[in-house]
Amino acid sequence: MNIFRFLGDMTHLISILILLLKIYATKSCSGISLKTQELYALVFLARYLDLFTDFISVYNSVMKVVFIASSLAIVWCMRRHRVVRRSYDKELDTFRHYFLVAACLALALLVQEKFTFLEVLWAFSIYLEAVAILPQLVLLQRSGNVDNLTGQYVFFLGAYRAFYILNWIYRYFTETHFSRWISCVSGLVQTALYADFFYYYFISWKNNSKLQLPA
Amino acid sequence: QVQAPPKDEL
């Protein structure tokens, strides 16, 4: 495992911790898209079924369990927690995420490494992860003002993707048989979706002002 | 048929 991959995993972990911190400390999930969180839970459940079939390392297995558990916990809090669920911006979070699920499933049935149950689910999870942030970005755009922790959450999620791209470039040059083009193409799409957000994030950081997205 | 590399990323 190279440094970029490790930094990618760590920024991913930090983003989840920031989200949990926000929900725990403020007892609020305003500005957070439940649809995006549900998609992530689905992504992790579909991809990490290989916990039962393939063992790579203790690190990998622990991270997989952490990602599944934390994403389910977040969804549970937003839907069921007596206090937290009241702050959910339901009327702003109207992205029709079922279409994303259907489109990604169709694509996974057409394009995958091998037509087996686990491989289709794996490709599905990769495609879905690439677009899972869309409901969140739409929600932020609609609400205009982005609170500090929510902004940091999305920033770290984007940083995770950027580090993964560096990781693939590194692997491409250092490993002889590294070819995982489904991940790489999807990863590039996913990172590109953050470009706009990053632009406004850096502007607000440079001007030391509150993060605001144009309507 | 080339064996696909293991899925070692998260």
mmCIF file of C-alpha atoms in Angstrom:
data_model
loop_
_atom_site.group_PDB
_atom_site.id
_atom_site.type_symbol
_atom_site.label_atom_id
_atom_site.label_comp_id
_atom_site.label_asym_id
_atom_site.label_seq_id
_atom_site.Cartn_x
_atom_site.Cartn_y
_atom_site.Cartn_z
ATOM 1 C CA MET A 1 0.000 0.000 0.000
ATOM 2 C CA ASN A 2 1.419 3.344 -1.006
ATOM 3 C CA ILE A 3 1.220 6.667 0.823
ATOM 4 C CA PHE A 4 -1.449 8.076 -1.517
ATOM 5 C CA ARG A 5 -3.777 5.161 -0.984
ATOM 6 C CA PHE A 6 -3.252 5.420 2.784
ATOM 7 C CA LEU A 7 -3.906 9.181 2.779
ATOM 8 C CA GLY A 8 -7.004 8.529 0.654
ATOM 9 C CA ASP A 9 -8.343 6.025 3.169
ATOM 10 C CA MET A 10 -7.540 8.355 6.046
ATOM 11 C CA THR A 11 -9.283 11.371 4.490
ATOM 12 C CA HIS A 12 -12.265 9.107 3.803
ATOM 13 C CA LEU A 13 -12.270 8.041 7.443
ATOM 14 C CA ILE A 14 -11.882 11.666 8.606
ATOM 15 C CA SER A 15 -14.859 12.738 6.473
ATOM 16 C CA ILE A 16 -17.031 10.101 8.137
ATOM 17 C CA LEU A 17 -15.768 11.109 11.589
ATOM 18 C CA ILE A 18 -16.575 14.762 10.827
ATOM 19 C CA LEU A 19 -20.098 13.766 9.830
ATOM 20 C CA LEU A 20 -20.572 11.655 12.954
ATOM 21 C CA LEU A 21 -19.152 14.510 15.042
ATOM 22 C CA LYS A 22 -21.547 16.986 13.473
ATOM 23 C CA ILE A 23 -24.544 14.756 14.130
ATOM 24 C CA TYR A 24 -23.422 13.854 17.646
ATOM 25 C CA ALA A 25 -22.317 17.322 18.783
ATOM 26 C CA THR A 26 -25.083 19.402 17.237
ATOM 27 C CA LYS A 27 -27.795 16.704 17.274
ATOM 28 C CA SER A 28 -28.550 17.968 13.811
ATOM 29 C CA CYS A 29 -28.196 16.676 10.295
ATOM 30 C CA SER A 30 -29.185 19.867 8.498
ATOM 31 C CA GLY A 31 -27.378 20.254 5.216
ATOM 32 C CA ILE A 32 -26.755 16.498 4.984
ATOM 33 C CA SER A 33 -28.469 14.502 2.260
ATOM 34 C CA LEU A 34 -30.084 11.310 3.510
ATOM 35 C CA LYS A 35 -30.211 10.116 -0.100
ATOM 36 C CA THR A 36 -26.440 10.338 -0.442
ATOM 37 C CA GLN A 37 -25.974 8.553 2.885
ATOM 38 C CA GLU A 38 -28.337 5.769 1.804
ATOM 39 C CA LEU A 39 -26.436 5.401 -1.452
ATOM 40 C CA TYR A 40 -23.131 5.107 0.427
ATOM 41 C CA ALA A 41 -24.593 2.448 2.715
ATOM 42 C CA LEU A 42 -25.707 0.539 -0.375
ATOM 43 C CA VAL A 43 -22.293 1.031 -2.001
ATOM 44 C CA PHE A 44 -20.466 -0.443 0.990
ATOM 45 C CA LEU A 45 -22.909 -3.314 1.470
ATOM 46 C CA ALA A 46 -22.661 -4.285 -2.200
ATOM 47 C CA ARG A 47 -18.884 -3.996 -2.480
ATOM 48 C CA TYR A 48 -17.814 -5.485 0.812
ATOM 49 C CA LEU A 49 -19.701 -8.738 0.474
ATOM 50 C CA ASP A 50 -16.214 -9.977 -0.377
ATOM 51 C CA LEU A 51 -15.489 -9.805 3.347
ATOM 52 C CA PHE A 52 -16.798 -13.369 3.334
ATOM 53 C CA THR A 53 -14.977 -14.580 0.229
ATOM 54 C CA ASP A 54 -11.639 -12.758 -0.103
ATOM 55 C CA PHE A 55 -9.142 -11.847 2.552
ATOM 56 C CA ILE A 56 -6.600 -9.151 1.637
ATOM 57 C CA SER A 57 -5.384 -7.825 4.986
ATOM 58 C CA VAL A 58 -6.570 -7.099 8.512
ATOM 59 C CA TYR A 59 -6.389 -3.393 7.622
ATOM 60 C CA ASN A 60 -8.741 -3.867 4.658
ATOM 61 C CA SER A 61 -11.206 -6.000 6.589
ATOM 62 C CA VAL A 62 -11.348 -3.626 9.555
ATOM 63 C CA MET A 63 -11.866 -0.608 7.267
ATOM 64 C CA LYS A 64 -14.637 -2.414 5.404
ATOM 65 C CA VAL A 65 -16.481 -3.177 8.630
ATOM 66 C CA VAL A 66 -15.980 0.430 9.787
ATOM 67 C CA PHE A 67 -17.382 1.822 6.537
ATOM 68 C CA ILE A 68 -20.424 -0.461 6.583
ATOM 69 C CA ALA A 69 -21.156 0.162 10.273
ATOM 70 C CA SER A 70 -20.687 3.941 10.128
ATOM 71 C CA SER A 71 -22.795 4.405 7.001
ATOM 72 C CA LEU A 72 -25.632 2.332 8.469
ATOM 73 C CA ALA A 73 -25.368 4.250 11.758
ATOM 74 C CA ILE A 74 -25.645 7.587 9.943
ATOM 75 C CA VAL A 75 -28.694 6.465 7.959
ATOM 76 C CA TRP A 76 -30.279 5.128 11.132
ATOM 77 C CA CYS A 77 -29.684 8.418 12.976
ATOM 78 C CA MET A 78 -31.128 10.519 10.179
ATOM 79 C CA ARG A 79 -34.242 8.367 9.833
ATOM 80 C CA ARG A 80 -34.927 7.189 13.352
ATOM 81 C CA HIS A 81 -33.196 9.331 15.956
ATOM 82 C CA ARG A 82 -35.860 11.274 17.845
ATOM 83 C CA VAL A 83 -33.963 14.591 17.816
ATOM 84 C CA VAL A 84 -31.645 14.337 14.820
ATOM 85 C CA ARG A 85 -34.325 13.456 12.302
ATOM 86 C CA ARG A 86 -36.212 16.696 12.984
ATOM 87 C CA SER A 87 -33.372 18.739 11.447
ATOM 88 C CA TYR A 88 -33.352 16.787 8.198
ATOM 89 C CA ASP A 89 -33.960 19.110 5.219
ATOM 90 C CA LYS A 90 -36.476 16.808 3.652
ATOM 91 C CA GLU A 91 -37.987 19.339 1.261
ATOM 92 C CA LEU A 92 -34.552 20.254 -0.119
ATOM 93 C CA ASP A 93 -33.372 16.652 -0.478
ATOM 94 C CA THR A 94 -35.530 15.677 -3.409
ATOM 95 C CA PHE A 95 -32.984 14.140 -5.772
ATOM 96 C CA ARG A 96 -34.471 10.991 -7.270
ATOM 97 C CA HIS A 97 -31.708 8.662 -6.208
ATOM 98 C CA TYR A 98 -33.543 5.522 -7.283
ATOM 99 C CA PHE A 99 -32.754 6.496 -10.853
ATOM 100 C CA LEU A 100 -29.065 6.500 -10.012
ATOM 101 C CA VAL A 101 -29.380 3.029 -8.477
ATOM 102 C CA ALA A 102 -31.249 1.706 -11.519
ATOM 103 C CA ALA A 103 -28.821 3.256 -14.009
ATOM 104 C CA CYS A 104 -25.768 1.949 -12.140
ATOM 105 C CA LEU A 105 -27.280 -1.534 -11.875
ATOM 106 C CA ALA A 106 -27.998 -1.549 -15.617
ATOM 107 C CA LEU A 107 -24.460 -0.394 -16.377
ATOM 108 C CA ALA A 108 -23.015 -3.033 -14.044
ATOM 109 C CA LEU A 109 -24.976 -5.735 -15.841
ATOM 110 C CA LEU A 110 -23.501 -4.536 -19.136
ATOM 111 C CA VAL A 111 -19.958 -3.637 -18.083
ATOM 112 C CA GLN A 112 -18.134 -5.719 -15.490
ATOM 113 C CA GLU A 113 -14.994 -7.836 -15.287
ATOM 114 C CA LYS A 114 -16.873 -11.094 -15.180
ATOM 115 C CA PHE A 115 -20.560 -11.900 -15.258
ATOM 116 C CA THR A 116 -20.873 -13.326 -11.767
ATOM 117 C CA PHE A 117 -23.006 -12.199 -8.840
ATOM 118 C CA LEU A 118 -20.138 -10.692 -6.863
ATOM 119 C CA GLU A 119 -18.482 -9.058 -9.878
ATOM 120 C CA VAL A 120 -21.717 -7.399 -10.989
ATOM 121 C CA LEU A 121 -22.290 -6.130 -7.447
ATOM 122 C CA TRP A 122 -18.700 -4.906 -7.300
ATOM 123 C CA ALA A 123 -19.017 -2.950 -10.567
ATOM 124 C CA PHE A 124 -22.428 -1.649 -9.419
ATOM 125 C CA SER A 125 -20.892 -0.337 -6.191
ATOM 126 C CA ILE A 126 -18.065 1.372 -8.069
ATOM 127 C CA TYR A 127 -20.471 3.120 -10.461
ATOM 128 C CA LEU A 128 -22.840 4.057 -7.670
ATOM 129 C CA GLU A 129 -20.069 5.493 -5.507
ATOM 130 C CA ALA A 130 -19.029 7.728 -8.388
ATOM 131 C CA VAL A 131 -22.415 9.453 -8.473
ATOM 132 C CA ALA A 132 -23.570 9.010 -4.861
ATOM 133 C CA ILE A 133 -22.431 12.529 -3.917
ATOM 134 C CA LEU A 134 -24.877 14.147 -6.389
ATOM 135 C CA PRO A 135 -27.873 14.431 -4.006
ATOM 136 C CA GLN A 136 -25.532 15.988 -1.424
ATOM 137 C CA LEU A 137 -24.159 18.543 -3.883
ATOM 138 C CA VAL A 138 -27.669 19.415 -5.060
ATOM 139 C CA LEU A 139 -28.794 19.860 -1.454
ATOM 140 C CA LEU A 140 -25.868 22.186 -0.707
ATOM 141 C CA GLN A 141 -26.514 24.179 -3.822
ATOM 142 C CA ARG A 142 -30.168 24.587 -2.916
ATOM 143 C CA SER A 143 -29.571 25.656 0.644
ATOM 144 C CA GLY A 144 -26.841 28.071 -0.442
ATOM 145 C CA ASN A 145 -25.231 28.451 2.944
ATOM 146 C CA VAL A 146 -23.038 25.574 3.947
ATOM 147 C CA ASP A 147 -22.235 25.147 7.618
ATOM 148 C CA ASN A 148 -18.636 24.618 8.575
ATOM 149 C CA LEU A 149 -18.708 20.903 9.415
ATOM 150 C CA THR A 150 -20.763 20.017 6.339
ATOM 151 C CA GLY A 151 -18.274 21.901 4.166
ATOM 152 C CA GLN A 152 -15.362 20.038 5.773
ATOM 153 C CA TYR A 153 -17.192 16.743 5.329
ATOM 154 C CA VAL A 154 -17.588 17.207 1.575
ATOM 155 C CA PHE A 155 -14.058 18.593 1.269
ATOM 156 C CA PHE A 156 -12.517 15.499 2.888
ATOM 157 C CA LEU A 157 -14.674 13.192 0.774
ATOM 158 C CA GLY A 158 -13.323 14.939 -2.313
ATOM 159 C CA ALA A 159 -9.766 14.781 -0.997
ATOM 160 C CA TYR A 160 -10.185 11.015 -0.592
ATOM 161 C CA ARG A 161 -10.983 10.689 -4.291
ATOM 162 C CA ALA A 162 -8.091 12.930 -5.310
ATOM 163 C CA PHE A 163 -5.637 10.802 -3.297
ATOM 164 C CA TYR A 164 -6.998 7.649 -4.924
ATOM 165 C CA ILE A 165 -6.190 9.071 -8.355
ATOM 166 C CA LEU A 166 -2.619 9.800 -7.229
ATOM 167 C CA ASN A 167 -2.534 6.214 -5.915
ATOM 168 C CA TRP A 168 -3.520 4.833 -9.326
ATOM 169 C CA ILE A 169 -0.915 6.948 -11.109
ATOM 170 C CA TYR A 170 1.680 5.665 -8.653
ATOM 171 C CA ARG A 171 0.567 2.065 -9.098
ATOM 172 C CA TYR A 172 0.514 2.401 -12.854
ATOM 173 C CA PHE A 173 4.204 3.290 -12.855
ATOM 174 C CA THR A 174 5.364 0.958 -10.094
ATOM 175 C CA GLU A 175 3.348 -2.224 -10.703
ATOM 176 C CA THR A 176 3.575 -4.351 -13.801
ATOM 177 C CA HIS A 177 0.020 -5.599 -13.966
ATOM 178 C CA PHE A 178 -2.042 -2.849 -12.499
ATOM 179 C CA SER A 179 -5.124 -2.434 -14.622
ATOM 180 C CA ARG A 180 -8.428 -1.694 -13.068
ATOM 181 C CA TRP A 181 -9.974 0.576 -15.563
ATOM 182 C CA ILE A 182 -13.518 0.317 -14.180
ATOM 183 C CA SER A 183 -12.268 1.849 -10.908
ATOM 184 C CA CYS A 184 -10.081 4.415 -12.640
ATOM 185 C CA VAL A 185 -12.670 5.763 -15.084
ATOM 186 C CA SER A 186 -15.378 5.851 -12.387
ATOM 187 C CA GLY A 187 -12.924 7.472 -9.984
ATOM 188 C CA LEU A 188 -12.121 10.212 -12.474
ATOM 189 C CA VAL A 189 -15.829 10.910 -13.002
ATOM 190 C CA GLN A 190 -16.366 10.954 -9.267
ATOM 191 C CA THR A 191 -13.530 13.392 -8.644
ATOM 192 C CA ALA A 192 -14.664 15.660 -11.483
ATOM 193 C CA LEU A 193 -18.043 16.036 -9.751
ATOM 194 C CA TYR A 194 -16.230 17.724 -6.862
ATOM 195 C CA ALA A 195 -14.429 20.256 -9.076
ATOM 196 C CA ASP A 196 -17.102 22.917 -8.721
ATOM 197 C CA PHE A 197 -17.369 22.437 -4.967
ATOM 198 C CA PHE A 198 -13.584 22.586 -4.580
ATOM 199 C CA TYR A 199 -13.464 25.832 -6.523
ATOM 200 C CA TYR A 200 -15.855 27.575 -4.130
ATOM 201 C CA TYR A 201 -14.262 25.910 -1.124
ATOM 202 C CA PHE A 202 -10.866 27.359 -1.977
ATOM 203 C CA ILE A 203 -12.303 30.787 -2.705
ATOM 204 C CA SER A 204 -13.957 30.894 0.709
ATOM 205 C CA TRP A 205 -10.749 29.612 2.297
ATOM 206 C CA LYS A 206 -8.641 32.242 0.533
ATOM 207 C CA ASN A 207 -10.997 35.057 1.477
ATOM 208 C CA ASN A 208 -11.429 33.596 4.939
ATOM 209 C CA SER A 209 -15.175 33.786 4.468
ATOM 210 C CA LYS A 210 -18.102 31.443 4.910
ATOM 211 C CA LEU A 211 -18.533 28.847 2.209
ATOM 212 C CA GLN A 212 -21.342 29.843 -0.117
ATOM 213 C CA LEU A 213 -22.412 28.145 -3.292
ATOM 214 C CA PRO A 214 -24.056 30.129 -6.081
ATOM 215 C CA ALA A 215 -27.730 29.395 -6.589
ATOM 216 C CA GLN B 1 -7.081 -15.454 -20.150
ATOM 217 C CA VAL B 2 -5.213 -13.100 -17.815
ATOM 218 C CA GLN B 3 -6.099 -13.418 -14.150
ATOM 219 C CA ALA B 4 -7.604 -10.182 -12.822
ATOM 220 C CA PRO B 5 -5.555 -8.583 -10.037
ATOM 221 C CA PRO B 6 -7.011 -8.999 -6.520
ATOM 222 C CA LYS B 7 -9.377 -6.287 -5.372
ATOM 223 C CA ASP B 8 -7.032 -4.870 -2.773
ATOM 224 C CA GLU B 9 -8.469 -1.351 -2.613
ATOM 225 C CA LEU B 10 -11.360 -0.139 -0.539
#
